[in-house]
Every structure is written in C-alpha cells, then in structure tokens.
Amino acid sequence: MASIKKFQVTFDCAEPERVARFWCEVLGYVVPPPPEGFATWDAYKRSLPSEQQDAWFACSDPSGVGPRLYFQRVPEGKAAKNRLHLDVRVGTGLVGDERLAVLEAECARLVALGAVHVRTLLADGENESCIPMLDIEGNEFCVD
C-alpha cells in the first residue's frame, strides 16, 4: 500500500475568499493564478452560475512544502469548538522569555489582521507557552 505524500486542509466557512486571504497573510501562502482562459479570479467567478460564485477559494505554500488550504462555503455557522486546529509555529526551538516575546509579537501581527487573542498560556514545567486565538470566522488556532 502506498503512503500518502500530499494532503489538503479544508475549512468550512461562510466567506471562503475572505478567510483564505486571511490565512495567506498568516502563513505567507499565495493565491494561485486563475484557471486558464481567465485573466482574474473575478472574471472566472463571473463565468459561473450565481449559486457557485464565491462557493470556494484556495491558497498554497509558495515553496510547495506545506499543504494546500481549501475553503468551502457551507450554510451552517460554526457551532462548537474545532476538533482539529492549526498551530502557527513561530517559537520552535525557543524557550522562556525569548519564546514568549516571539509569540506575543506574532499575536499582535495577527490581531491587526483580524484575529482574536483568546488567552496566553504561560510555560508550565515541560509545557512551553502558546497563545490560543480565533481566526476571522471564529475558528480556533494557536500561535506556538
């Protein structure tokens, strides 16, 4: 049996393009070029039936290493805590005050993009500090 080499992370959301562009800013991802034959994504969207316009959006890691992120419009709103979330890893290898300073700086950058700072979890023995946050549609993620 072959092992899986690539995967995509899919977000259910109300406004796919808005949420995708937020995550592009968070992760340094890019919006791929529009489909062949279309100069812009807006031109592509206008070619679709109205019920399919703004139904999805995607972005990708420009280095090709990280997974593609796919955002799909769903009719229901978020009703409970995520069972899976992303960790934005900015403090890898850092400890103590140095780690906390890096996490807080990234938190401030993300708040300016529209994220919500939930709380700061300070280092506790072996567990290092992290900052739980919410994206622009209330999905949980951590700055780690």
mmCIF file with all atom_site columns, C-alpha atoms in Angstrom, residues 73-139:
data_model
loop_
_atom_site.group_PDB
_atom_site.id
_atom_site.type_symbol
_atom_site.label_atom_id
_atom_site.label_alt_id
_atom_site.label_comp_id
_atom_site.label_asym_id
_atom_site.label_entity_id
_atom_site.label_seq_id
_atom_site.pdbx_PDB_ins_code
_atom_site.Cartn_x
_atom_site.Cartn_y
_atom_site.Cartn_z
_atom_site.occupancy
_atom_site.B_iso_or_equiv
_atom_site.pdbx_formal_charge
_atom_site.auth_seq_id
_atom_site.auth_comp_id
_atom_site.auth_asym_id
_atom_site.auth_atom_id
_atom_site.pdbx_PDB_model_num
ATOM 1  C CA . ARG A 1 73  ? -18.827 27.804 1.785  1.00 0.00 ? 73  ARG A CA 1
ATOM 2  C CA . VAL A 1 74  ? -21.274 25.923 3.993  1.00 0.00 ? 74  VAL A CA 1
ATOM 3  C CA . PRO A 1 75  ? -24.764 27.069 5.013  1.00 0.00 ? 75  PRO A CA 1
ATOM 4  C CA . GLU A 1 76  ? -24.437 26.410 8.737  1.00 0.00 ? 76  GLU A CA 1
ATOM 5  C CA . GLY A 1 77  ? -22.423 28.556 11.122 1.00 0.00 ? 77  GLY A CA 1
ATOM 6  C CA . LYS A 1 78  ? -19.740 27.328 13.492 1.00 0.00 ? 78  LYS A CA 1
ATOM 7  C CA . ALA A 1 79  ? -21.479 25.620 16.402 1.00 0.00 ? 79  ALA A CA 1
ATOM 8  C CA . ALA A 1 80  ? -18.740 24.102 18.587 1.00 0.00 ? 80  ALA A CA 1
ATOM 9  C CA . LYS A 1 81  ? -15.023 24.029 19.284 1.00 0.00 ? 81  LYS A CA 1
ATOM 10 C CA . ASN A 1 82  ? -12.874 22.743 16.431 1.00 0.00 ? 82  ASN A CA 1
ATOM 11 C CA . ARG A 1 83  ? -11.778 19.132 16.790 1.00 0.00 ? 83  ARG A CA 1
ATOM 12 C CA . LEU A 1 84  ? -8.708  19.953 14.692 1.00 0.00 ? 84  LEU A CA 1
ATOM 13 C CA . HIS A 1 85  ? -6.802  23.220 14.543 1.00 0.00 ? 85  HIS A CA 1
ATOM 14 C CA . LEU A 1 86  ? -3.661  24.683 13.026 1.00 0.00 ? 86  LEU A CA 1
ATOM 15 C CA . ASP A 1 87  ? -0.638  25.658 15.116 1.00 0.00 ? 87  ASP A CA 1
ATOM 16 C CA . VAL A 1 88  ? 1.280   28.594 13.672 1.00 0.00 ? 88  VAL A CA 1
ATOM 17 C CA . ARG A 1 89  ? 4.818   27.590 14.681 1.00 0.00 ? 89  ARG A CA 1
ATOM 18 C CA . VAL A 1 90  ? 6.864   30.739 15.252 1.00 0.00 ? 90  VAL A CA 1
ATOM 19 C CA . GLY A 1 91  ? 8.579   29.805 18.535 1.00 0.00 ? 91  GLY A CA 1
ATOM 20 C CA . THR A 1 92  ? 10.163  26.484 17.568 1.00 0.00 ? 92  THR A CA 1
ATOM 21 C CA . GLY A 1 93  ? 13.410  25.971 19.465 1.00 0.00 ? 93  GLY A CA 1
ATOM 22 C CA . LEU A 1 94  ? 12.892  28.995 21.720 1.00 0.00 ? 94  LEU A CA 1
ATOM 23 C CA . VAL A 1 95  ? 12.215  28.803 25.464 1.00 0.00 ? 95  VAL A CA 1
ATOM 24 C CA . GLY A 1 96  ? 11.189  31.057 28.313 1.00 0.00 ? 96  GLY A CA 1
ATOM 25 C CA . ASP A 1 97  ? 11.003  34.828 27.868 1.00 0.00 ? 97  ASP A CA 1
ATOM 26 C CA . GLU A 1 98  ? 12.549  34.719 24.396 1.00 0.00 ? 98  GLU A CA 1
ATOM 27 C CA . ARG A 1 99  ? 9.822   32.329 23.193 1.00 0.00 ? 99  ARG A CA 1
ATOM 28 C CA . LEU A 1 100 ? 7.059   34.354 24.831 1.00 0.00 ? 100 LEU A CA 1
ATOM 29 C CA . ALA A 1 101 ? 8.286   37.584 23.196 1.00 0.00 ? 101 ALA A CA 1
ATOM 30 C CA . VAL A 1 102 ? 8.211   35.976 19.725 1.00 0.00 ? 102 VAL A CA 1
ATOM 31 C CA . LEU A 1 103 ? 4.744   34.530 20.335 1.00 0.00 ? 103 LEU A CA 1
ATOM 32 C CA . GLU A 1 104 ? 3.392   37.869 21.571 1.00 0.00 ? 104 GLU A CA 1
ATOM 33 C CA . ALA A 1 105 ? 4.831   39.724 18.571 1.00 0.00 ? 105 ALA A CA 1
ATOM 34 C CA . GLU A 1 106 ? 3.170   37.261 16.182 1.00 0.00 ? 106 GLU A CA 1
ATOM 35 C CA . CYS A 1 107 ? -0.079  37.518 18.148 1.00 0.00 ? 107 CYS A CA 1
ATOM 36 C CA . ALA A 1 108 ? -0.042  41.307 17.741 1.00 0.00 ? 108 ALA A CA 1
ATOM 37 C CA . ARG A 1 109 ? 0.529   40.955 13.974 1.00 0.00 ? 109 ARG A CA 1
ATOM 38 C CA . LEU A 1 110 ? -2.384  38.527 13.666 1.00 0.00 ? 110 LEU A CA 1
ATOM 39 C CA . VAL A 1 111 ? -4.724  40.675 15.768 1.00 0.00 ? 111 VAL A CA 1
ATOM 40 C CA . ALA A 1 112 ? -4.022  43.512 13.312 1.00 0.00 ? 112 ALA A CA 1
ATOM 41 C CA . LEU A 1 113 ? -5.214  41.151 10.529 1.00 0.00 ? 113 LEU A CA 1
ATOM 42 C CA . GLY A 1 114 ? -8.498  40.492 12.374 1.00 0.00 ? 114 GLY A CA 1
ATOM 43 C CA . ALA A 1 115 ? -7.655  37.501 14.587 1.00 0.00 ? 115 ALA A CA 1
ATOM 44 C CA . VAL A 1 116 ? -8.792  37.423 18.214 1.00 0.00 ? 116 VAL A CA 1
ATOM 45 C CA . HIS A 1 117 ? -6.381  36.781 21.101 1.00 0.00 ? 117 HIS A CA 1
ATOM 46 C CA . VAL A 1 118 ? -8.135  34.302 23.412 1.00 0.00 ? 118 VAL A CA 1
ATOM 47 C CA . ARG A 1 119 ? -5.514  33.995 26.155 1.00 0.00 ? 119 ARG A CA 1
ATOM 48 C CA . THR A 1 120 ? -1.817  33.424 26.738 1.00 0.00 ? 120 THR A CA 1
ATOM 49 C CA . LEU A 1 121 ? -0.851  30.071 28.230 1.00 0.00 ? 121 LEU A CA 1
ATOM 50 C CA . LEU A 1 122 ? 2.425   30.540 30.095 1.00 0.00 ? 122 LEU A CA 1
ATOM 51 C CA . ALA A 1 123 ? 5.119   27.888 30.370 1.00 0.00 ? 123 ALA A CA 1
ATOM 52 C CA . ASP A 1 124 ? 4.345   25.228 32.942 1.00 0.00 ? 124 ASP A CA 1
ATOM 53 C CA . GLY A 1 125 ? 7.180   22.799 33.607 1.00 0.00 ? 125 GLY A CA 1
ATOM 54 C CA . GLU A 1 126 ? 7.787   20.883 30.363 1.00 0.00 ? 126 GLU A CA 1
ATOM 55 C CA . ASN A 1 127 ? 4.953   22.617 28.511 1.00 0.00 ? 127 ASN A CA 1
ATOM 56 C CA . GLU A 1 128 ? 6.034   25.780 26.728 1.00 0.00 ? 128 GLU A CA 1
ATOM 57 C CA . SER A 1 129 ? 3.963   28.912 26.299 1.00 0.00 ? 129 SER A CA 1
ATOM 58 C CA . CYS A 1 130 ? 1.401   29.161 23.498 1.00 0.00 ? 130 CYS A CA 1
ATOM 59 C CA . ILE A 1 131 ? -1.347  31.596 22.523 1.00 0.00 ? 131 ILE A CA 1
ATOM 60 C CA . PRO A 1 132 ? -4.787  30.273 21.540 1.00 0.00 ? 132 PRO A CA 1
ATOM 61 C CA . MET A 1 133 ? -6.502  32.562 19.027 1.00 0.00 ? 133 MET A CA 1
ATOM 62 C CA . LEU A 1 134 ? -9.540  32.745 16.731 1.00 0.00 ? 134 LEU A CA 1
ATOM 63 C CA . ASP A 1 135 ? -9.417  33.478 13.010 1.00 0.00 ? 135 ASP A CA 1
ATOM 64 C CA . ILE A 1 136 ? -11.784 35.941 11.344 1.00 0.00 ? 136 ILE A CA 1
ATOM 65 C CA . GLU A 1 137 ? -14.675 33.440 11.400 1.00 0.00 ? 137 GLU A CA 1
ATOM 66 C CA . GLY A 1 138 ? -14.036 32.176 14.932 1.00 0.00 ? 138 GLY A CA 1
ATOM 67 C CA . ASN A 1 139 ? -12.012 29.048 14.120 1.00 0.00 ? 139 ASN A CA 1
#
